[in-house]
Coordinates of C-alpha atoms in Angstrom, one line a residue:
Chain A
M134 CA 31.1 -16.5 18.0
R135 CA 28.0 -15.1 16.5
P136 CA 25.9 -12.9 18.7
P137 CA 22.5 -14.3 19.6
A138 CA 19.7 -13.4 17.2
P139 CA 18.0 -10.1 18.2
R140 CA 14.6 -10.2 19.8
P141 CA 12.0 -7.9 18.2
P142 CA 11.2 -4.9 20.5
A143 CA 8.4 -5.1 23.0
A144 CA 5.1 -4.4 21.4
S145 CA 3.7 -2.4 24.2
S146 CA 5.2 0.9 22.9
S147 CA 2.8 1.1 20.0
S148 CA -0.2 -0.9 21.0
S149 CA -2.3 -1.8 24.0
Y150 CA -3.2 -5.1 22.4
S151 CA -1.5 -8.4 23.1
Q152 CA 0.2 -9.8 20.1
R153 CA -1.8 -12.6 18.5
E154 CA -0.5 -15.0 15.9
P155 CA -1.7 -13.8 12.5
R156 CA -3.9 -16.4 10.8
P157 CA -3.6 -17.0 7.0
E158 CA -6.9 -16.4 5.3
N159 CA -8.3 -17.5 2.0
P160 CA -9.4 -14.3 0.1
L161 CA -12.3 -16.1 -1.5
L162 CA -13.9 -16.4 1.9
L163 CA -13.5 -12.7 2.6
L164 CA -15.1 -11.5 -0.7
P165 CA -18.8 -11.3 0.3
S166 CA -18.1 -9.5 3.6
C167 CA -15.7 -6.9 2.0
R168 CA -18.4 -5.9 -0.5
A169 CA -20.8 -5.1 2.3
A170 CA -18.3 -3.3 4.5
K171 CA -18.4 0.1 2.8
L172 CA -19.7 3.4 4.1
S173 CA -21.9 5.1 1.6
L174 CA -21.3 8.9 1.1
G175 CA -25.1 9.4 0.8
C176 CA -24.9 10.1 -2.9
P177 CA -25.0 7.4 -5.7
L178 CA -22.6 9.3 -8.0
L179 CA -19.9 9.6 -5.3
D180 CA -20.5 6.0 -4.3
R181 CA -20.0 4.9 -7.8
L182 CA -16.7 6.8 -8.0
L183 CA -15.6 4.8 -4.9
S184 CA -17.1 1.5 -6.0
G185 CA -19.6 1.5 -3.2
G186 CA -18.2 4.0 -0.6
L187 CA -15.4 4.2 1.8
P188 CA -13.9 0.8 2.7
A189 CA -13.5 -0.5 6.2
A190 CA -10.2 -1.8 7.6
S191 CA -8.5 0.9 5.5
V192 CA -7.3 4.5 5.9
T193 CA -8.7 7.0 3.3
E194 CA -7.2 10.5 3.0
I195 CA -9.2 13.4 1.7
A196 CA -6.9 16.2 0.6
G197 CA -7.9 19.6 -0.7
E198 CA -7.3 23.3 -0.2
S199 CA -9.3 25.2 2.4
A200 CA -13.0 25.4 1.8
S201 CA -12.8 22.5 -0.7
G202 CA -15.4 20.5 1.3
K203 CA -13.3 18.3 3.5
T204 CA -14.8 19.1 6.8
Q205 CA -18.3 19.2 5.3
L206 CA -17.8 15.7 4.0
C207 CA -16.5 14.5 7.4
L208 CA -19.6 15.9 9.2
Q209 CA -21.8 14.3 6.6
L210 CA -20.1 10.9 7.1
A211 CA -20.4 11.2 10.9
L212 CA -24.2 11.6 10.5
L213 CA -24.5 8.9 7.9
A214 CA -22.7 6.2 9.9
P215 CA -25.5 5.6 12.4
Q216 CA -28.1 5.4 9.6
S217 CA -26.1 3.2 7.3
P218 CA -25.8 -0.6 7.3
L219 CA -22.6 -0.1 9.3
S220 CA -24.9 1.2 12.1
A221 CA -22.1 2.8 13.9
S222 CA -21.1 5.7 16.0
A223 CA -18.5 8.1 14.7
L224 CA -15.4 9.3 16.6
F225 CA -14.5 12.8 15.3
L226 CA -11.0 13.9 16.2
H227 CA -10.4 17.5 15.2
S228 CA -7.3 19.6 15.3
D229 CA -8.8 22.7 13.8
L230 CA -10.6 24.8 16.5
P231 CA -13.4 25.2 17.2
F232 CA -15.4 22.2 16.3
P233 CA -18.1 23.2 13.8
L234 CA -21.0 22.2 16.0
H235 CA -23.6 24.4 14.4
R236 CA -22.8 23.0 11.0
L237 CA -23.2 19.5 12.4
R238 CA -26.5 20.4 13.9
G239 CA -27.6 22.0 10.6
L240 CA -26.8 18.8 8.7
A241 CA -28.5 16.5 11.1
P242 CA -31.9 15.2 9.9
K243 CA -34.8 16.5 11.8
S244 CA -36.4 13.1 12.0
R245 CA -33.5 11.8 14.1
P246 CA -32.9 14.1 17.0
D247 CA -30.9 11.4 18.8
I248 CA -28.3 11.2 16.1
L249 CA -25.9 13.5 17.7
D250 CA -25.6 10.9 20.5
H251 CA -23.7 8.8 18.2
V252 CA -21.0 11.4 17.3
L253 CA -18.1 11.5 19.7
V254 CA -15.9 14.6 19.4
A255 CA -12.4 15.1 20.8
A256 CA -9.8 17.8 20.2
A257 CA -6.2 16.9 19.5
H258 CA -3.7 19.8 19.9
S259 CA -0.5 18.0 19.0
P260 CA 0.8 14.8 17.6
T261 CA 1.4 13.4 21.1
D262 CA -2.1 14.4 22.0
L263 CA -3.4 12.5 19.0
L264 CA -1.4 9.4 19.9
S265 CA -2.8 9.3 23.4
L266 CA -6.4 9.9 22.1
L267 CA -5.9 6.9 19.8
S268 CA -4.7 4.8 22.7
R269 CA -7.8 5.7 24.6
A270 CA -9.9 4.9 21.5
Q271 CA -8.2 1.4 21.4
R272 CA -9.3 0.8 25.0
L273 CA -12.8 2.1 24.3
L274 CA -13.3 -0.1 21.3
A275 CA -11.9 -3.1 23.0
N276 CA -14.4 -2.7 25.9
P277 CA -17.6 -1.7 24.3
G278 CA -19.8 -3.0 27.1
R279 CA -19.6 0.3 29.1
S280 CA -22.1 2.3 27.0
P281 CA -24.8 0.0 25.8
H282 CA -27.0 2.8 24.5
R283 CA -24.5 4.0 22.0
L284 CA -23.8 2.2 18.7
P285 CA -20.3 0.8 18.5
I286 CA -17.7 3.1 17.0
R287 CA -16.9 2.0 13.4
L288 CA -16.0 5.4 11.8
I289 CA -13.0 7.4 12.9
L290 CA -12.5 10.9 11.4
L291 CA -9.4 13.0 11.8
D292 CA -9.7 16.6 10.6
S293 CA -7.0 17.4 9.8
I294 CA -3.6 15.7 10.1
A295 CA -1.8 18.7 8.5
T296 CA -2.7 21.2 11.3
L297 CA -1.1 19.0 13.9
F298 CA 2.3 19.2 12.2
R299 CA 2.4 22.8 11.3
A300 CA 3.6 24.4 14.5
D301 CA 6.4 22.4 16.0
F302 CA 8.4 21.3 13.0
D303 CA 10.7 23.2 10.7
A304 CA 12.3 21.9 7.5
S305 CA 15.5 20.7 9.0
P306 CA 16.4 17.1 8.2
A307 CA 16.3 16.1 11.9
D308 CA 12.8 17.5 12.3
L309 CA 11.6 15.9 9.1
K310 CA 12.8 12.6 10.4
R311 CA 11.1 13.1 13.7
R312 CA 7.9 14.1 11.9
S313 CA 8.1 11.0 9.7
A314 CA 8.5 8.7 12.7
L315 CA 5.3 10.3 14.2
F316 CA 3.4 9.8 10.9
F317 CA 4.1 6.1 11.0
Q318 CA 3.2 5.7 14.6
I319 CA -0.1 7.5 14.0
S320 CA -0.8 5.6 10.9
A321 CA 0.0 2.3 12.7
K322 CA -2.5 3.1 15.4
L323 CA -5.2 4.1 12.9
K324 CA -4.6 1.0 10.8
E325 CA -4.7 -1.2 13.9
L326 CA -8.1 0.3 14.9
A327 CA -9.3 0.0 11.4
Y328 CA -8.3 -3.7 11.1
R329 CA -9.2 -5.1 14.5
H330 CA -12.5 -3.3 14.8
H331 CA -13.4 -3.2 11.1
C332 CA -13.6 0.6 11.2
V333 CA -13.7 3.1 8.3
V334 CA -10.9 5.7 8.9
V335 CA -10.9 9.1 7.2
V336 CA -8.1 11.6 7.5
T337 CA -8.2 15.0 6.0
N338 CA -5.1 16.8 4.7
Q339 CA -4.3 20.3 3.4
V340 CA -2.4 21.1 0.2
V341 CA 0.8 22.9 -0.5
D342 CA 2.1 24.5 -3.7
V343 CA 4.5 22.5 -5.8
V344 CA 7.1 23.6 -8.3
E345 CA 7.7 21.8 -11.5
G346 CA 9.4 18.4 -11.3
D347 CA 6.7 16.6 -9.3
A348 CA 4.6 14.4 -11.5
G349 CA 2.3 11.4 -11.3
N350 CA -0.9 11.2 -9.4
T351 CA -0.4 13.4 -6.5
V352 CA -0.3 16.8 -8.2
A353 CA -3.4 18.6 -9.4
W354 CA -4.6 22.1 -10.4
S355 CA -6.9 23.8 -7.9
S356 CA -7.9 27.4 -7.9
G357 CA -5.3 28.2 -10.5
R358 CA -2.4 26.7 -8.4
R359 CA -0.5 23.5 -8.9
V360 CA -0.8 21.7 -5.6
S361 CA -0.1 18.5 -3.9
P362 CA -1.3 17.1 -0.5
A363 CA 0.8 18.3 2.4
L364 CA 3.3 16.3 4.5
G365 CA 5.2 14.8 1.6
I366 CA 5.9 11.2 0.6
A367 CA 6.3 10.0 4.1
W368 CA 2.7 10.7 5.0
A369 CA 1.5 9.5 1.6
N370 CA 3.1 6.1 2.4
C371 CA 0.8 6.0 5.5
V372 CA -2.6 6.1 3.8
N373 CA -4.2 3.4 1.7
T374 CA -6.5 5.6 -0.5
R375 CA -6.0 9.2 -1.4
L376 CA -8.9 11.4 -2.6
F377 CA -8.2 14.8 -3.9
L378 CA -10.8 17.6 -3.9
T379 CA -10.1 20.3 -6.5
R380 CA -11.7 23.4 -7.6
E381 CA -11.4 24.8 -11.1
V382 CA -12.9 27.9 -12.5
D383 CA -14.1 27.2 -16.0
G384 CA -12.6 30.0 -18.1
A385 CA -15.5 30.4 -20.6
S386 CA -18.4 30.3 -18.3
G387 CA -16.7 31.5 -15.1
I388 CA -18.4 28.7 -13.1
A389 CA -16.4 27.0 -10.4
R390 CA -16.3 23.2 -10.9
R391 CA -15.4 21.0 -8.0
R392 CA -14.0 17.5 -8.6
M393 CA -13.4 14.6 -6.3
K394 CA -10.5 12.7 -7.8
V395 CA -9.1 9.3 -6.9
A396 CA -5.4 10.0 -6.7
F397 CA -4.5 6.5 -5.8
A398 CA -6.3 3.5 -4.3
P399 CA -5.6 -0.2 -4.3
H400 CA -9.0 -1.1 -5.5
L401 CA -10.1 1.9 -7.7
P402 CA -9.1 3.2 -11.1
E403 CA -7.9 6.8 -11.3
R404 CA -11.0 8.7 -12.1
A405 CA -12.9 11.8 -11.0
C406 CA -16.5 13.0 -10.3
E407 CA -17.8 16.5 -10.2
F408 CA -19.6 17.5 -7.0
V409 CA -21.2 20.5 -5.3
I410 CA -21.4 21.7 -1.8
R411 CA -24.9 22.5 -0.7
R412 CA -26.3 23.4 2.6
D413 CA -27.6 19.9 3.1
G414 CA -24.3 18.3 2.2
V415 CA -21.8 17.3 -0.5
F416 CA -23.3 15.6 -3.6
G417 CA -22.0 14.4 -6.9
V418 CA -23.4 15.8 -10.1
E419 CA -23.3 14.6 -13.7
P420 CA -20.8 16.6 -15.7
A421 CA -22.5 19.5 -17.5
G422 CA -23.7 18.4 -21.0
E423 CA -20.5 19.2 -22.9
V424 CA -19.8 17.3 -26.1
G425 CA -17.4 14.5 -25.4
A426 CA -17.8 14.7 -21.6
P427 CA -16.3 11.6 -20.0
V428 CA -18.9 9.0 -18.9
L429 CA -18.4 8.0 -15.3
G430 CA -17.7 4.2 -15.3
Chain B
M276 CA 21.2 -23.0 -25.4
S277 CA 20.3 -26.5 -24.6
Y278 CA 22.3 -29.4 -23.3
T279 CA 21.6 -32.8 -21.8
G280 CA 22.3 -31.8 -18.3
S281 CA 24.3 -34.7 -17.2
A282 CA 27.4 -33.7 -15.2
P283 CA 30.8 -34.6 -16.5
A284 CA 32.5 -36.8 -13.9
S285 CA 35.5 -34.4 -13.8
S286 CA 33.4 -31.6 -12.3
S287 CA 32.0 -33.5 -9.4
L288 CA 32.9 -32.6 -5.9
Y289 CA 33.1 -36.2 -4.8
W290 CA 36.4 -37.5 -3.4
K291 CA 37.3 -41.0 -4.3
G292 CA 38.2 -43.1 -1.3
M293 CA 36.1 -41.0 1.2
E294 CA 33.4 -43.6 1.5
S295 CA 31.3 -43.8 4.6
S296 CA 28.1 -45.6 5.7
G297 CA 25.8 -46.3 2.8
D298 CA 26.7 -43.3 0.6
P299 CA 29.0 -44.3 -2.2
H300 CA 29.9 -40.7 -3.2
P301 CA 29.7 -38.5 -0.1
P302 CA 30.2 -34.8 -1.0
I303 CA 33.2 -33.0 0.7
L304 CA 30.9 -30.2 1.9
A305 CA 27.5 -31.2 3.2
G306 CA 24.8 -29.3 1.3
A307 CA 27.1 -28.2 -1.4
Q308 CA 26.2 -28.5 -5.1
N309 CA 28.5 -28.5 -8.0
A310 CA 28.2 -25.5 -10.4
W311 CA 27.1 -27.8 -13.3
D312 CA 24.0 -28.9 -11.4
M313 CA 23.3 -25.3 -10.4
L314 CA 23.4 -24.2 -14.0
S315 CA 21.0 -26.9 -15.1
D316 CA 18.7 -26.0 -12.3
E317 CA 18.7 -22.4 -13.3
Q318 CA 18.0 -23.2 -16.9
S319 CA 15.0 -25.2 -16.2
Q320 CA 13.6 -22.7 -13.7
K321 CA 10.5 -20.9 -14.7
H322 CA 9.8 -17.3 -14.0
I323 CA 6.6 -15.6 -12.8
T324 CA 5.3 -13.3 -15.4
T325 CA 4.4 -9.8 -14.4
G326 CA 1.6 -9.4 -16.9
S327 CA 3.7 -6.9 -19.0
G328 CA 5.9 -8.2 -21.7
D329 CA 8.3 -5.3 -21.6
L330 CA 8.7 -5.7 -17.8
N331 CA 9.3 -9.4 -18.2
N332 CA 12.0 -8.7 -20.7
I333 CA 14.1 -6.5 -18.5
L334 CA 13.7 -9.1 -15.7
G335 CA 14.9 -11.9 -17.9
G336 CA 11.5 -13.6 -18.3
G337 CA 9.8 -12.5 -15.1
I338 CA 10.3 -12.7 -11.3
H339 CA 12.9 -15.5 -10.5
C340 CA 12.3 -18.3 -8.1
K341 CA 15.1 -19.0 -5.5
E342 CA 15.7 -15.3 -5.4
V343 CA 14.6 -12.3 -3.4
T344 CA 13.4 -9.3 -5.5
E345 CA 12.8 -5.9 -4.0
I346 CA 10.3 -3.6 -5.7
G347 CA 10.2 0.0 -4.5
G348 CA 8.4 3.2 -5.6
V349 CA 6.4 6.2 -4.5
P350 CA 2.8 5.8 -3.2
G351 CA 0.3 5.0 -6.0
V352 CA 2.8 4.0 -8.6
G353 CA 1.7 0.4 -8.6
K354 CA 3.7 -1.7 -6.1
T355 CA 0.6 -3.4 -4.5
Q356 CA -0.9 -3.8 -8.0
L357 CA 2.2 -5.7 -9.1
G358 CA 2.3 -7.7 -5.9
I359 CA -1.3 -8.8 -6.4
Q360 CA -0.7 -9.5 -10.1
L361 CA 2.2 -11.8 -9.2
A362 CA 0.2 -13.6 -6.5
I363 CA -2.4 -14.3 -9.3
N364 CA 0.1 -15.1 -12.1
V365 CA 2.1 -17.7 -10.0
Q366 CA -1.1 -19.8 -10.2
I367 CA -1.1 -20.0 -14.0
P368 CA -1.1 -23.7 -14.7
V369 CA 2.0 -25.5 -16.0
E370 CA 0.2 -26.3 -19.3
Y371 CA 0.0 -22.6 -20.0
G372 CA 3.6 -21.9 -19.3
G373 CA 3.2 -21.0 -15.6
L374 CA 4.3 -22.5 -12.3
G375 CA 0.9 -23.8 -11.1
G376 CA 1.8 -22.6 -7.6
K377 CA 0.1 -20.9 -4.7
A378 CA 1.0 -17.5 -3.2
V379 CA 1.4 -16.2 0.3
Y380 CA 0.6 -12.5 0.6
I381 CA 1.7 -10.8 3.8
D382 CA -0.1 -7.4 4.1
T383 CA 1.4 -5.0 6.6
E384 CA -0.3 -1.8 5.3
G385 CA -4.0 -2.8 4.8
S386 CA -3.8 -2.3 1.0
F387 CA -4.9 -5.8 0.1
M388 CA -8.4 -5.2 -1.2
V389 CA -10.1 -8.5 -2.0
E390 CA -12.4 -7.0 -4.6
R391 CA -9.3 -5.8 -6.6
V392 CA -7.7 -9.2 -6.3
Y393 CA -10.9 -10.7 -7.7
Q394 CA -10.8 -8.2 -10.6
I395 CA -7.2 -9.1 -11.4
A396 CA -7.9 -12.8 -11.1
E397 CA -10.8 -12.5 -13.5
G398 CA -8.6 -10.4 -15.9
C399 CA -5.9 -13.1 -15.9
I400 CA -8.5 -15.8 -16.5
S401 CA -10.2 -14.0 -19.3
D402 CA -6.9 -13.3 -21.0
I403 CA -5.2 -16.6 -20.7
L404 CA -6.9 -19.5 -19.1
E405 CA -10.0 -21.6 -19.2
H406 CA -9.8 -23.5 -16.0
F407 CA -7.6 -24.0 -12.9
P408 CA -6.4 -27.5 -12.0
H409 CA -5.9 -28.2 -8.3
S410 CA -3.0 -29.4 -6.1
H411 CA -0.3 -26.8 -5.9
D412 CA 2.5 -25.8 -3.6
V413 CA 3.5 -22.3 -2.6
R414 CA 5.8 -20.8 -5.2
I415 CA 5.7 -17.1 -4.2
V416 CA 5.7 -15.1 -1.0
I417 CA 4.9 -11.4 -1.3
I418 CA 5.4 -8.9 1.6
D419 CA 3.4 -5.7 1.2
S420 CA 5.3 -3.8 2.5
V421 CA 8.4 -4.9 4.3
T422 CA 8.9 -1.3 5.4
F423 CA 5.8 -0.3 7.3
H424 CA 6.5 -1.8 10.7
F425 CA 10.2 -0.9 10.6
R426 CA 9.5 2.8 10.4
Q427 CA 7.8 3.1 13.7
D428 CA 9.2 1.5 16.8
F429 CA 12.9 1.4 16.2
D430 CA 14.8 4.1 18.0
D431 CA 17.9 1.9 18.0
L432 CA 18.9 2.0 14.4
A433 CA 21.6 -0.7 14.9
L434 CA 19.0 -3.0 16.3
R435 CA 16.8 -2.3 13.3
T436 CA 19.6 -3.1 10.9
R437 CA 20.2 -6.4 12.7
V438 CA 16.6 -7.4 12.7
L439 CA 16.3 -6.5 9.0
S440 CA 19.4 -8.5 8.0
G441 CA 18.1 -11.5 10.0
L442 CA 14.8 -11.2 8.1
S443 CA 16.5 -11.0 4.7
L444 CA 18.7 -14.0 5.5
K445 CA 15.6 -16.0 6.5
L446 CA 13.8 -15.0 3.4
M447 CA 16.7 -16.0 1.1
K448 CA 17.0 -19.3 2.8
I449 CA 13.2 -20.0 2.3
A450 CA 13.5 -18.9 -1.3
K451 CA 16.3 -21.3 -2.0
A452 CA 15.1 -24.2 0.1
F453 CA 11.6 -24.3 -1.3
N454 CA 12.4 -23.0 -4.7
L455 CA 10.0 -20.1 -4.5
A456 CA 10.1 -16.4 -5.3
V457 CA 10.1 -13.9 -2.6
V458 CA 9.0 -10.4 -3.5
L459 CA 9.4 -7.5 -1.0
L460 CA 7.6 -4.2 -1.6
N461 CA 9.4 -1.2 -0.2
Q462 CA 8.5 2.4 0.2
V463 CA 10.3 5.5 -1.0
T464 CA 11.6 8.2 1.3
T465 CA 13.6 11.4 1.0
K466 CA 17.1 11.3 2.3
F467 CA 19.2 14.3 3.1
T468 CA 22.6 13.7 1.5
E469 CA 25.2 16.1 0.3
G470 CA 23.2 19.1 1.1
S471 CA 20.0 18.2 -0.8
F472 CA 17.0 15.9 -0.5
Q473 CA 16.9 12.9 -2.7
L474 CA 14.4 10.2 -3.3
T475 CA 15.7 6.8 -2.2
L476 CA 14.3 3.5 -1.1
A477 CA 13.5 3.2 2.6
L478 CA 15.3 1.0 5.2
G479 CA 18.8 2.4 4.7
D480 CA 22.0 1.5 3.0
S481 CA 22.7 -1.9 4.5
W482 CA 19.2 -3.1 3.5
S483 CA 20.0 -2.3 -0.1
H484 CA 22.5 -5.1 -0.1
S485 CA 20.0 -7.6 1.2
C486 CA 18.1 -8.4 -1.9
T487 CA 19.1 -10.3 -5.0
N488 CA 17.2 -8.1 -7.4
R489 CA 15.8 -4.6 -7.2
L490 CA 13.1 -3.1 -9.4
I491 CA 12.2 0.6 -8.9
L492 CA 8.8 1.9 -10.1
Y493 CA 8.7 5.5 -11.0
W494 CA 6.7 8.2 -12.8
N495 CA 7.9 9.7 -16.1
G496 CA 5.3 12.4 -16.6
N497 CA 2.0 10.6 -16.5
D498 CA 3.5 7.2 -17.5
R499 CA 4.6 4.5 -15.2
Y500 CA 8.1 3.0 -15.7
A501 CA 10.1 0.2 -14.0
Y502 CA 13.8 0.3 -13.7
L503 CA 15.9 -2.8 -13.0
D504 CA 18.4 -1.3 -10.6
K505 CA 20.1 -4.5 -9.3
S506 CA 20.4 -8.0 -10.8
P507 CA 23.1 -10.6 -10.6
S508 CA 22.8 -11.5 -14.3
L509 CA 20.9 -8.8 -16.2
P510 CA 21.9 -5.3 -17.3
V511 CA 20.1 -2.2 -15.8
A512 CA 17.2 -1.3 -18.0
S513 CA 13.9 0.5 -18.0
A514 CA 10.5 -0.5 -19.3
P515 CA 7.1 1.1 -19.3
Y516 CA 4.1 -0.6 -17.9
A517 CA 0.4 0.2 -17.2
V518 CA -2.1 -0.6 -14.5
T519 CA -5.4 -1.4 -16.1
G520 CA -8.7 -2.7 -14.8
K521 CA -7.6 -6.2 -15.5
G522 CA -4.2 -5.7 -13.8
V523 CA -0.6 -5.0 -14.8
R524 CA -0.1 -5.0 -18.6
D525 CA 2.1 -3.4 -21.2
A526 CA 1.9 0.3 -21.6
V527 CA -0.4 1.5 -24.4
S528 CA 2.4 3.1 -26.2
S529 CA 4.8 0.2 -25.8
N530 CA 7.4 0.8 -28.4
H531 CA 10.4 -1.1 -27.0
K532 CA 12.6 2.0 -26.7
R533 CA 14.8 1.8 -23.7
V534 CA 14.6 5.0 -21.6
R535 CA 17.5 6.0 -19.5
V536 CA 16.8 7.2 -16.0
T537 CA 18.4 10.5 -15.2

């Protein structure tokens, strides 16, 4: 006798939503709204690199070594969200302490003193912390009526995922497996929030040194080191788009050039854009006038 | 090889004398088909082109209908791009050598970007076609990825294996019953075996038996390659491919040399 067909596990463990039947959709009908649903970075060059900005309903990772501009970009995005067509509040989850409040204040436009009302900040101290924060966020987004003065949250920033996994895990196979399972749980919650509430989700990540053997689009040179985003292939499987921030010192002139590179994205070609970090934010620049410099397309 | 396709009487499964209501030649086994008919079906089957001639070659013409093909690879190597390309290419009209069918794309990861689908569709049209006729049936189902949901909630690995094998049986049944291609995109993971970490496709050993065909996408330096790892009828082989603005195409340096995977 064949055993009865197995029932899928109860959905409650990973989501506080009731399971709804997925509806098939005709992509042609989705086309106009998807073009509109991008969060601009506040700079036309960076927006051009990303074909309009960061997409909603998708998880974008920004990886780079320390002081490469990741947190600055996140702060910038948190302040742009209320002013953009998204007209949204930002939920800023940070694992690096303390939260850079003075930098956020410094970036805020003087003309909008109320803008900090639309940035929600919460600290996550561990992966389990983060999971419970995300569950609370699911409930918050599902019941928006409670705070009518604040714009709906449609931008979620996590800075950074790497810090959460540094302490409790060593490199044993059992720990790596446990870590991977947490990646997928976190990613599933982020993607669910992204999809159901049409949010832009940004996660920052650190880099690790790599030895020869690794190839492809996840390795880059930065500050003279060959690096790759941390947390391995398992975490790489959890993000939709990966942006790499690198820093190269130009041998001849001694000037440090920063580049934002599209490592992989389902909708973007692999290309890069030079940028600078100024006091008022992160902005793209045209490459210096070298002969044969690539034209950004 | 061509032949007329009519079955010689000696190869039929019909049993003289076993006649029941209405059916003059009832088969011994309900639902069975004799091998001759199967061969003629297979010969007349079309394949779904991948967009890359080299890739089509190692696949014996393209992705096969009535079969389940697994495509695995590291993030960013082109699995979703290939999935979308197939969803577009299945629609190539019959007059242009295609199947003129529809596609079902099941996205579990959130990687289905409509603007990219639009680009690939335009790329296909500008390369081959002038217009689309109407009235099709579904000829391909793509699941991108089959892995994502299975890597979260299953503490009971035995249960996961049972659910996965139930899923793969269902998909194979659908593929055969409706004569459509099923393409499952899978992720790559590191497995700790024999004292070292190795790259392998996710979902475990028992899953690796579930699909009819397996294609592994990998990087060789800065070039993308596809390796036919499992097939009932074709030899293992590698082919380079490229992901362009218009979609999946032959690699720029396509030189038809077979590269062995170390």
